[in-house]
Amino acid sequence: MSTSFRAREIADNVYWVGAIDWELEEFHGYATPRGTTYNAYLILADKITLIDTVKAKYTDELLARISSVVHPSRIDYIVSNHAEMDHTGALPKLLDIVQPEAVYASPKGVQALELHYGGEMNLVGVKDGDTLSLGNMQLQFMLTSMVHWPDSMFSFLDHGKLLFSNDAFGMHVASSALWADELEPGLIHEETKNYYANILWPTSRAVGKTLKGLEKAGIEPDIILPDHGPGCRKDLDMVLKWYADWSEGVKDPKRAVILFDTMWGSTALMARAIADGLIEGGMNVSMLPMAKTERAHVAMECLDASLLLVGSPTLNGGMFPSIADALTYISGLNPGKPRIKGGVFGSYGWSGGLYKKLAAQLDDMGVDIAQDPQSVQYVPKADDLAACREYGLVLASEE
Ligand code: FEO
């Protein structure tokens, strides 16, 4: 076992024993250029307890960090807030060494852990509101189904009012900082939003229910410790407000997203003219050329936009592959709940049938097509671009 890794005290008698993944580039389809962390927390109570583990490849690092504080065999309990393998990959090897009295998880977590790793784990299912005495401290469990998987739950430690929130309130940022307030505020907002859009947006109803559940359970944390990215000890209200707004589908009436690709530059010219009209009409526009935009970034930009415009050249009678990729990805995130406004545009060669189909696809995604599609054969002329500009102006006036 490596001895070069140390635990870091994050609160009184609570240690961060996770792993920093500086190299992660992608998390099931979501680009993560800033990497991530897999946070695990060791509570030195009378009953020594480990909250979550790490991805399998970092098992030895986790064990080394634990060993810098206590021998792993002294751990009494393990709590698994979520069965996904970024938090449980280390569990099988850890169990051989630790042999805890029990592994606590939600009932669906028990099922998921059995399905992932087999059943020899001393698994104990906990119900919403159950408490677990650690002797001089106490944990309270809160089931948070679909934040992010059916099995997900929170654990709240009375000592220091620490909320171990697993995926919720996390972000994919690899950093030596233990706390969000040690990083740039702009980065924190961007990456919290990015994470919400790509991981939690499809289950926003469950997020809203969870926020209300915290109030109902009387859980008022002083510190939130997620399993990805830094912890939050300041500005908790701000982060909770972001989550409340995103989960309720609050949109910025002045934000428009134009995602487009182009074959010979025609659709790009149309996109620029439409953007100019939108800007003239008072909108803030995010232009997303898909030749160089990650689909995860599209999701983040769409999260609070009130207008979505999609531009594609016609290729073999269909849309450009990059546009199909982006739409397939974001349609799974339920971008049209609640419904927003949008439009489609693009250039074609000999068949202009794509744009009605594209409009119908957006409508299925929950995007109301406010105006007829703008399409141009081959190359837009000055009057075509003037029409695109007017199109943008009209869409802006409807916001
Ligand atoms: Fe970080 Fe749903 O796993």
Tab-separated table of C-alpha atoms and ligand atoms in Angstrom:
chain	number	residue	atom	x	y	z
A	1	MET	CA	0.000	0.000	0.000
A	2	SER	CA	1.326	3.418	-0.960
A	3	THR	CA	2.286	5.643	1.951
A	4	SER	CA	2.615	8.838	-0.055
A	5	PHE	CA	-0.984	10.009	0.319
A	6	ARG	CA	-2.372	11.783	3.372
A	7	ALA	CA	-5.839	12.537	4.664
A	8	ARG	CA	-6.785	16.220	4.947
A	9	GLU	CA	-8.835	17.405	7.901
A	10	ILE	CA	-11.914	19.152	6.494
A	11	ALA	CA	-13.894	19.607	9.730
A	12	ASP	CA	-13.458	18.690	13.368
A	13	ASN	CA	-12.713	14.947	13.372
A	14	VAL	CA	-13.718	14.604	9.728
A	15	TYR	CA	-11.098	13.920	7.063
A	16	TRP	CA	-11.166	14.108	3.267
A	17	VAL	CA	-9.714	10.801	2.038
A	18	GLY	CA	-10.736	10.922	-1.637
A	19	ALA	CA	-8.842	11.165	-4.899
A	20	ILE	CA	-8.204	13.983	-7.375
A	21	ASP	CA	-8.609	12.871	-10.990
A	22	TRP	CA	-6.578	15.466	-12.837
A	23	GLU	CA	-6.819	13.506	-16.093
A	24	LEU	CA	-10.553	12.879	-16.534
A	25	GLU	CA	-11.690	14.215	-19.902
A	26	GLU	CA	-15.161	12.757	-20.153
A	27	PHE	CA	-17.884	11.513	-17.811
A	28	HIS	CA	-20.497	9.487	-19.701
A	29	GLY	CA	-20.674	11.861	-22.620
A	30	TYR	CA	-20.016	15.028	-20.616
A	31	ALA	CA	-16.663	16.677	-21.398
A	32	THR	CA	-14.751	17.390	-18.193
A	33	PRO	CA	-11.706	19.432	-19.228
A	34	ARG	CA	-11.090	20.479	-15.629
A	35	GLY	CA	-11.021	16.863	-14.359
A	36	THR	CA	-12.850	15.955	-11.159
A	37	THR	CA	-12.503	14.591	-7.659
A	38	TYR	CA	-14.036	11.522	-6.037
A	39	ASN	CA	-14.548	12.618	-2.465
A	40	ALA	CA	-14.719	10.184	0.426
A	41	TYR	CA	-14.911	11.281	4.052
A	42	LEU	CA	-13.674	9.599	7.202
A	43	ILE	CA	-15.519	10.437	10.421
A	44	LEU	CA	-13.514	9.814	13.578
A	45	ALA	CA	-16.470	9.216	15.883
A	46	ASP	CA	-16.674	6.515	18.553
A	47	LYS	CA	-17.834	4.366	15.668
A	48	ILE	CA	-15.381	5.221	12.896
A	49	THR	CA	-17.318	5.708	9.683
A	50	LEU	CA	-16.374	6.126	6.041
A	51	ILE	CA	-18.747	8.033	3.767
A	52	ASP	CA	-18.455	6.788	0.168
A	53	THR	CA	-15.336	5.574	-1.613
A	54	VAL	CA	-13.593	6.346	-4.912
A	55	LYS	CA	-13.228	5.001	-8.454
A	56	ALA	CA	-11.552	1.580	-8.466
A	57	LYS	CA	-8.260	2.821	-9.925
A	58	TYR	CA	-7.744	5.055	-6.864
A	59	THR	CA	-8.382	2.343	-4.238
A	60	ASP	CA	-4.802	2.255	-2.989
A	61	GLU	CA	-4.762	6.029	-2.700
A	62	LEU	CA	-7.948	5.939	-0.608
A	63	LEU	CA	-6.475	3.251	1.647
A	64	ALA	CA	-3.258	5.239	2.063
A	65	ARG	CA	-5.133	8.390	3.037
A	66	ILE	CA	-7.239	6.468	5.563
A	67	SER	CA	-4.097	4.801	6.921
A	68	SER	CA	-2.510	8.188	7.566
A	69	VAL	CA	-5.199	8.672	10.253
A	70	VAL	CA	-6.291	5.199	11.393
A	71	HIS	CA	-5.667	1.671	10.265
A	72	PRO	CA	-8.491	0.856	7.793
A	73	SER	CA	-9.444	-2.210	9.848
A	74	ARG	CA	-10.599	0.189	12.602
A	75	ILE	CA	-13.458	1.472	10.426
A	76	ASP	CA	-16.749	0.274	11.915
A	77	TYR	CA	-19.258	1.442	9.330
A	78	ILE	CA	-19.265	2.375	5.670
A	79	VAL	CA	-22.066	4.521	4.283
A	80	SER	CA	-22.656	4.299	0.539
A	81	ASN	CA	-24.741	7.288	-0.498
A	82	HIS	CA	-24.813	6.183	-4.143
A	83	ALA	CA	-23.868	2.978	-5.953
A	84	GLU	CA	-22.451	4.473	-9.151
A	85	MET	CA	-18.935	3.170	-9.658
A	86	ASP	CA	-17.179	6.512	-9.283
A	87	HIS	CA	-18.176	6.238	-5.604
A	88	THR	CA	-18.093	2.479	-5.040
A	89	GLY	CA	-15.363	1.132	-7.313
A	90	ALA	CA	-13.031	0.788	-4.325
A	91	LEU	CA	-15.623	-0.982	-2.197
A	92	PRO	CA	-14.842	-4.661	-2.946
A	93	LYS	CA	-11.141	-4.371	-2.061
A	94	LEU	CA	-11.889	-2.072	0.849
A	95	LEU	CA	-14.347	-4.544	2.334
A	96	ASP	CA	-11.713	-7.303	2.329
A	97	ILE	CA	-9.417	-5.100	4.417
A	98	VAL	CA	-11.932	-3.219	6.568
A	99	GLN	CA	-14.536	-5.918	7.223
A	100	PRO	CA	-16.959	-3.341	8.633
A	101	GLU	CA	-19.860	-4.212	10.907
A	102	ALA	CA	-22.215	-2.900	8.253
A	103	VAL	CA	-22.447	-1.060	4.943
A	104	TYR	CA	-25.412	1.338	5.031
A	105	ALA	CA	-27.247	2.317	1.857
A	106	SER	CA	-30.766	3.164	0.734
A	107	PRO	CA	-32.957	0.123	-0.086
A	108	LYS	CA	-32.349	0.749	-3.795
A	109	GLY	CA	-28.676	1.245	-2.986
A	110	VAL	CA	-28.565	-2.188	-1.358
A	111	GLN	CA	-30.088	-3.656	-4.507
A	112	ALA	CA	-27.728	-1.726	-6.798
A	113	LEU	CA	-24.639	-2.713	-4.779
A	114	GLU	CA	-25.676	-6.369	-4.914
A	115	LEU	CA	-26.174	-6.094	-8.679
A	116	HIS	CA	-22.789	-4.441	-9.111
A	117	TYR	CA	-20.636	-6.461	-6.721
A	118	GLY	CA	-22.569	-9.450	-5.350
A	119	GLY	CA	-24.186	-9.764	-1.963
A	120	GLU	CA	-21.432	-10.479	0.607
A	121	MET	CA	-21.228	-6.981	2.044
A	122	ASN	CA	-23.174	-6.859	5.328
A	123	LEU	CA	-25.537	-4.468	3.582
A	124	VAL	CA	-28.132	-2.679	5.688
A	125	GLY	CA	-30.904	-0.665	4.033
A	126	VAL	CA	-31.926	2.605	5.660
A	127	LYS	CA	-35.217	4.451	5.343
A	128	ASP	CA	-35.763	8.158	4.868
A	129	GLY	CA	-35.188	9.878	8.223
A	130	ASP	CA	-33.432	6.924	9.853
A	131	THR	CA	-30.606	7.804	12.206
A	132	LEU	CA	-27.420	5.931	12.983
A	133	SER	CA	-25.619	6.485	16.256
A	134	LEU	CA	-21.854	6.748	15.952
A	135	GLY	CA	-21.577	7.020	19.759
A	136	ASN	CA	-20.593	10.641	20.242
A	137	MET	CA	-22.070	11.717	16.903
A	138	GLN	CA	-25.132	10.844	14.860
A	139	LEU	CA	-25.912	10.445	11.169
A	140	GLN	CA	-29.344	11.075	9.695
A	141	PHE	CA	-30.214	9.660	6.281
A	142	MET	CA	-32.365	11.301	3.658
A	143	LEU	CA	-33.380	9.399	0.534
A	144	THR	CA	-32.890	11.528	-2.602
A	145	SER	CA	-34.050	9.174	-5.319
A	146	MET	CA	-33.004	10.302	-8.850
A	147	VAL	CA	-30.481	12.807	-7.556
A	148	HIS	CA	-28.701	11.267	-9.435
A	149	TRP	CA	-29.842	7.587	-9.554
A	150	PRO	CA	-32.798	5.829	-7.898
A	151	ASP	CA	-30.545	4.751	-5.014
A	152	SER	CA	-29.047	8.154	-4.177
A	153	MET	CA	-29.235	9.497	-0.633
A	154	PHE	CA	-27.769	12.184	1.620
A	155	SER	CA	-26.200	11.660	5.041
A	156	PHE	CA	-26.258	14.476	7.609
A	157	LEU	CA	-23.814	14.524	10.511
A	158	ASP	CA	-25.040	16.423	13.565
A	159	HIS	CA	-21.452	17.129	14.671
A	160	GLY	CA	-20.588	20.273	12.690
A	161	LYS	CA	-23.862	20.098	10.717
A	162	LEU	CA	-22.192	18.485	7.713
A	163	LEU	CA	-24.319	17.384	4.783
A	164	PHE	CA	-22.698	14.642	2.701
A	165	SER	CA	-24.632	15.269	-0.494
A	166	ASN	CA	-22.988	12.820	-2.891
A	167	ASP	CA	-23.588	13.994	-6.507
A	168	ALA	CA	-25.794	16.942	-5.555
A	169	PHE	CA	-24.111	20.362	-5.311
A	170	GLY	CA	-21.008	18.882	-6.933
A	171	MET	CA	-18.901	19.970	-9.879
A	172	HIS	CA	-16.314	18.332	-12.070
A	173	VAL	CA	-13.255	20.331	-11.035
A	174	ALA	CA	-9.928	18.806	-10.042
A	175	SER	CA	-8.294	21.161	-7.583
A	176	SER	CA	-6.101	21.150	-4.522
A	177	ALA	CA	-8.678	23.481	-2.917
A	178	LEU	CA	-10.936	21.780	-0.406
A	179	TRP	CA	-13.372	24.694	-0.441
A	180	ALA	CA	-15.289	26.402	-3.231
A	181	ASP	CA	-14.597	29.833	-1.719
A	182	GLU	CA	-10.898	29.302	-2.447
A	183	LEU	CA	-11.620	29.266	-6.195
A	184	GLU	CA	-12.799	31.984	-8.587
A	185	PRO	CA	-16.525	32.737	-8.011
A	186	GLY	CA	-17.138	32.758	-11.784
A	187	LEU	CA	-15.643	29.290	-12.126
A	188	ILE	CA	-17.787	27.990	-9.269
A	189	HIS	CA	-20.985	29.265	-10.873
A	190	GLU	CA	-20.033	27.977	-14.315
A	191	GLU	CA	-19.021	24.504	-13.160
A	192	THR	CA	-21.955	24.120	-10.739
A	193	LYS	CA	-24.277	25.054	-13.607
A	194	ASN	CA	-22.407	22.789	-16.022
A	195	TYR	CA	-22.757	19.873	-13.611
A	196	TYR	CA	-26.441	20.534	-12.967
A	197	ALA	CA	-27.234	20.811	-16.690
A	198	ASN	CA	-25.426	17.618	-17.626
A	199	ILE	CA	-26.194	15.412	-14.615
A	200	LEU	CA	-29.297	16.634	-12.804
A	201	TRP	CA	-31.373	18.586	-15.323
A	202	PRO	CA	-33.364	15.518	-16.466
A	203	THR	CA	-34.411	14.824	-12.871
A	204	SER	CA	-35.166	18.392	-11.833
A	205	ARG	CA	-38.446	17.364	-10.212
A	206	ALA	CA	-36.494	15.092	-7.890
A	207	VAL	CA	-34.068	17.933	-7.140
A	208	GLY	CA	-36.983	20.216	-6.185
A	209	LYS	CA	-38.415	17.470	-3.985
A	210	THR	CA	-35.020	17.040	-2.327
A	211	LEU	CA	-34.727	20.760	-1.562
A	212	LYS	CA	-38.169	20.695	0.068
A	213	GLY	CA	-37.216	17.441	1.840
A	214	LEU	CA	-34.252	19.154	3.497
A	215	GLU	CA	-36.604	21.783	4.945
A	216	LYS	CA	-39.162	19.173	5.978
A	217	ALA	CA	-36.510	17.113	7.752
A	218	GLY	CA	-35.193	20.220	9.504
A	219	ILE	CA	-31.762	19.690	8.004
A	220	GLU	CA	-29.932	23.021	7.971
A	221	PRO	CA	-26.331	22.311	7.060
A	222	ASP	CA	-23.464	24.627	7.913
A	223	ILE	CA	-21.293	22.796	5.403
A	224	ILE	CA	-22.124	20.833	2.257
A	225	LEU	CA	-19.640	18.158	1.249
A	226	PRO	CA	-20.388	16.756	-2.210
A	227	ASP	CA	-18.556	13.827	-3.789
A	228	HIS	CA	-17.239	15.847	-6.743
A	229	GLY	CA	-15.306	19.094	-6.475
A	230	PRO	CA	-14.758	21.327	-3.462
A	231	GLY	CA	-16.960	21.622	-0.388
A	232	CYS	CA	-19.184	24.589	0.379
A	233	ARG	CA	-18.802	26.352	3.752
A	234	LYS	CA	-19.819	29.872	2.639
A	235	ASP	CA	-22.611	31.046	0.332
A	236	LEU	CA	-24.748	27.939	0.920
A	237	ASP	CA	-27.867	30.029	0.357
A	238	MET	CA	-26.563	31.117	-3.027
A	239	VAL	CA	-25.947	27.534	-4.174
A	240	LEU	CA	-29.328	26.392	-2.833
A	241	LYS	CA	-30.972	29.274	-4.731
A	242	TRP	CA	-29.221	28.271	-7.963
A	243	TYR	CA	-30.530	24.727	-7.491
A	244	ALA	CA	-34.035	25.994	-6.696
A	245	ASP	CA	-34.102	28.127	-9.869
A	246	TRP	CA	-32.720	25.421	-12.145
A	247	SER	CA	-34.999	22.745	-10.723
A	248	GLU	CA	-38.022	25.020	-11.228
A	249	GLY	CA	-36.973	25.755	-14.822
A	250	VAL	CA	-36.485	29.488	-14.299
A	251	LYS	CA	-35.367	31.004	-17.622
A	252	ASP	CA	-33.632	34.250	-18.448
A	253	PRO	CA	-35.969	36.020	-20.883
A	254	LYS	CA	-33.000	37.785	-22.419
A	255	ARG	CA	-30.868	34.723	-23.174
A	256	ALA	CA	-30.791	33.121	-26.615
A	257	VAL	CA	-28.670	30.172	-27.747
A	258	ILE	CA	-27.798	29.626	-31.397
A	259	LEU	CA	-26.247	26.242	-32.083
A	260	PHE	CA	-25.218	25.660	-35.659
A	261	ASP	CA	-22.778	24.040	-38.023
A	262	THR	CA	-21.867	24.935	-41.552
A	263	MET	CA	-20.602	23.157	-44.676
A	264	TRP	CA	-19.503	25.988	-46.994
A	265	GLY	CA	-20.156	28.959	-44.708
A	266	SER	CA	-23.781	29.698	-45.723
A	267	THR	CA	-25.465	28.533	-42.510
A	268	ALA	CA	-22.774	30.366	-40.507
A	269	LEU	CA	-23.630	33.606	-42.376
A	270	MET	CA	-27.306	33.078	-41.557
A	271	ALA	CA	-26.445	32.434	-37.907
A	272	ARG	CA	-24.501	35.688	-37.741
A	273	ALA	CA	-27.342	37.685	-39.296
A	274	ILE	CA	-29.931	36.132	-36.946
A	275	ALA	CA	-27.671	36.848	-33.975
A	276	ASP	CA	-27.393	40.467	-35.082
A	277	GLY	CA	-31.174	40.797	-35.132
A	278	LEU	CA	-31.494	39.193	-31.708
A	279	ILE	CA	-28.842	41.514	-30.267
A	280	GLU	CA	-30.550	44.532	-31.841
A	281	GLY	CA	-33.717	43.302	-30.132
A	282	GLY	CA	-32.023	43.296	-26.733
A	283	MET	CA	-31.118	39.622	-26.367
A	284	ASN	CA	-27.866	38.237	-24.997
A	285	VAL	CA	-26.720	35.636	-27.499
A	286	SER	CA	-24.535	32.559	-27.039
A	287	MET	CA	-23.225	31.456	-30.445
A	288	LEU	CA	-22.227	27.794	-30.421
A	289	PRO	CA	-20.476	26.630	-33.596
A	290	MET	CA	-20.697	22.850	-33.194
A	291	ALA	CA	-17.425	22.273	-35.049
A	292	LYS	CA	-15.702	23.392	-31.861
A	293	THR	CA	-18.298	23.222	-29.085
A	294	GLU	CA	-18.655	20.319	-26.678
A	295	ARG	CA	-22.193	18.982	-26.335
A	296	ALA	CA	-21.902	19.405	-22.548
A	297	HIS	CA	-21.358	23.124	-23.096
A	298	VAL	CA	-24.530	23.267	-25.212
A	299	ALA	CA	-26.438	21.726	-22.293
A	300	MET	CA	-25.077	24.311	-19.876
A	301	GLU	CA	-25.899	27.207	-22.202
A	302	CYS	CA	-29.439	25.898	-22.742
A	303	LEU	CA	-30.214	25.376	-19.034
A	304	ASP	CA	-31.604	28.872	-18.458
A	305	ALA	CA	-32.023	30.156	-22.031
A	306	SER	CA	-35.510	31.167	-23.129
A	307	LEU	CA	-34.812	30.882	-26.856
A	308	LEU	CA	-33.067	28.076	-28.759
A	309	LEU	CA	-32.196	28.378	-32.438
A	310	VAL	CA	-30.762	25.470	-34.386
A	311	GLY	CA	-29.019	25.930	-37.716
A	312	SER	CA	-27.908	23.087	-39.949
A	313	PRO	CA	-26.849	22.701	-43.547
A	314	THR	CA	-28.694	19.921	-45.369
A	315	LEU	CA	-26.507	16.848	-45.818
A	316	ASN	CA	-27.904	13.881	-47.755
A	317	GLY	CA	-31.391	15.173	-46.998
A	318	GLY	CA	-30.774	15.243	-43.237
A	319	MET	CA	-29.107	17.411	-40.641
A	320	PHE	CA	-25.364	17.733	-40.153
A	321	PRO	CA	-23.924	14.963	-37.879
A	322	SER	CA	-22.693	17.464	-35.276
A	323	ILE	CA	-26.209	18.922	-34.962
A	324	ALA	CA	-27.752	15.443	-34.683
A	325	ASP	CA	-25.234	14.639	-31.939
A	326	ALA	CA	-26.018	17.799	-29.972
A	327	LEU	CA	-29.795	17.370	-30.311
A	328	THR	CA	-29.666	13.690	-29.327
A	329	TYR	CA	-27.667	14.606	-26.242
A	330	ILE	CA	-29.695	17.585	-25.060
A	331	SER	CA	-33.083	16.012	-25.856
A	332	GLY	CA	-32.277	13.438	-23.159
A	333	LEU	CA	-31.909	16.289	-20.679
A	334	ASN	CA	-35.539	17.441	-21.151
A	335	PRO	CA	-34.629	20.977	-22.279
A	336	GLY	CA	-38.267	21.845	-22.989
A	337	LYS	CA	-39.593	21.450	-19.455
A	338	PRO	CA	-41.041	24.028	-19.214
A	339	ARG	CA	-41.465	24.671	-22.936
A	340	ILE	CA	-39.278	27.366	-24.438
A	341	LYS	CA	-39.319	29.170	-27.787
A	342	GLY	CA	-37.078	28.426	-30.706
A	343	GLY	CA	-36.478	28.278	-34.400
A	344	VAL	CA	-34.546	26.506	-37.140
A	345	PHE	CA	-32.582	27.692	-40.133
A	346	GLY	CA	-29.976	26.642	-42.654
A	347	SER	CA	-28.772	26.339	-46.208
A	348	TYR	CA	-29.611	23.505	-48.611
A	349	GLY	CA	-28.566	22.457	-52.106
A	350	TRP	CA	-31.487	20.893	-53.943
A	351	SER	CA	-33.957	19.741	-51.303
A	352	GLY	CA	-35.182	22.058	-48.543
A	353	GLY	CA	-37.309	19.486	-46.749
A	354	LEU	CA	-35.041	19.216	-43.720
A	355	TYR	CA	-36.231	22.339	-41.940
A	356	LYS	CA	-39.829	21.296	-41.341
A	357	LYS	CA	-38.565	17.948	-39.992
A	358	LEU	CA	-36.065	19.730	-37.790
A	359	ALA	CA	-38.795	22.054	-36.507
A	360	ALA	CA	-40.965	19.016	-35.684
A	361	GLN	CA	-38.058	17.420	-33.811
A	362	LEU	CA	-37.544	20.559	-31.740
A	363	ASP	CA	-41.267	20.706	-31.018
A	364	ASP	CA	-41.039	17.132	-29.674
A	365	MET	CA	-38.231	18.322	-27.403
A	366	GLY	CA	-40.516	20.981	-25.934
A	367	VAL	CA	-39.394	23.889	-28.100
A	368	ASP	CA	-42.198	25.970	-29.619
A	369	ILE	CA	-41.282	27.069	-33.121
A	370	ALA	CA	-42.387	30.663	-33.089
A	371	GLN	CA	-41.685	31.569	-36.742
A	372	ASP	CA	-41.385	29.641	-40.031
A	373	PRO	CA	-37.903	28.200	-40.591
A	374	GLN	CA	-35.395	30.351	-42.444
A	375	SER	CA	-33.849	28.379	-45.289
A	376	VAL	CA	-31.752	29.449	-48.251
A	377	GLN	CA	-30.669	27.558	-51.359
A	378	TYR	CA	-26.882	27.389	-51.635
A	379	VAL	CA	-25.558	30.839	-50.637
A	380	PRO	CA	-27.520	33.607	-48.866
A	381	LYS	CA	-27.700	36.906	-50.747
A	382	ALA	CA	-28.035	40.333	-49.138
A	383	ASP	CA	-31.837	40.123	-48.996
A	384	ASP	CA	-31.681	36.624	-47.440
A	385	LEU	CA	-29.396	37.911	-44.723
A	386	ALA	CA	-31.655	40.908	-44.186
A	387	ALA	CA	-34.546	38.435	-43.754
A	388	CYS	CA	-32.470	36.460	-41.214
A	389	ARG	CA	-31.709	39.633	-39.324
A	390	GLU	CA	-35.396	40.531	-39.302
A	391	TYR	CA	-36.193	36.986	-38.142
A	392	GLY	CA	-33.905	37.496	-35.142
A	393	LEU	CA	-35.435	40.888	-34.424
A	394	VAL	CA	-38.964	39.458	-34.498
A	395	LEU	CA	-38.021	36.545	-32.208
A	396	ALA	CA	-36.460	38.997	-29.759
A	397	SER	CA	-39.596	41.147	-29.787
A	398	GLU	CA	-41.687	38.107	-28.829
A	399	GLU	CA	-39.643	37.529	-25.678
B	1	FEO	FE1	-20.828	10.750	-9.138
B	1	FEO	FE2	-23.914	9.452	-10.059
B	1	FEO	O1	-22.066	9.435	-9.671
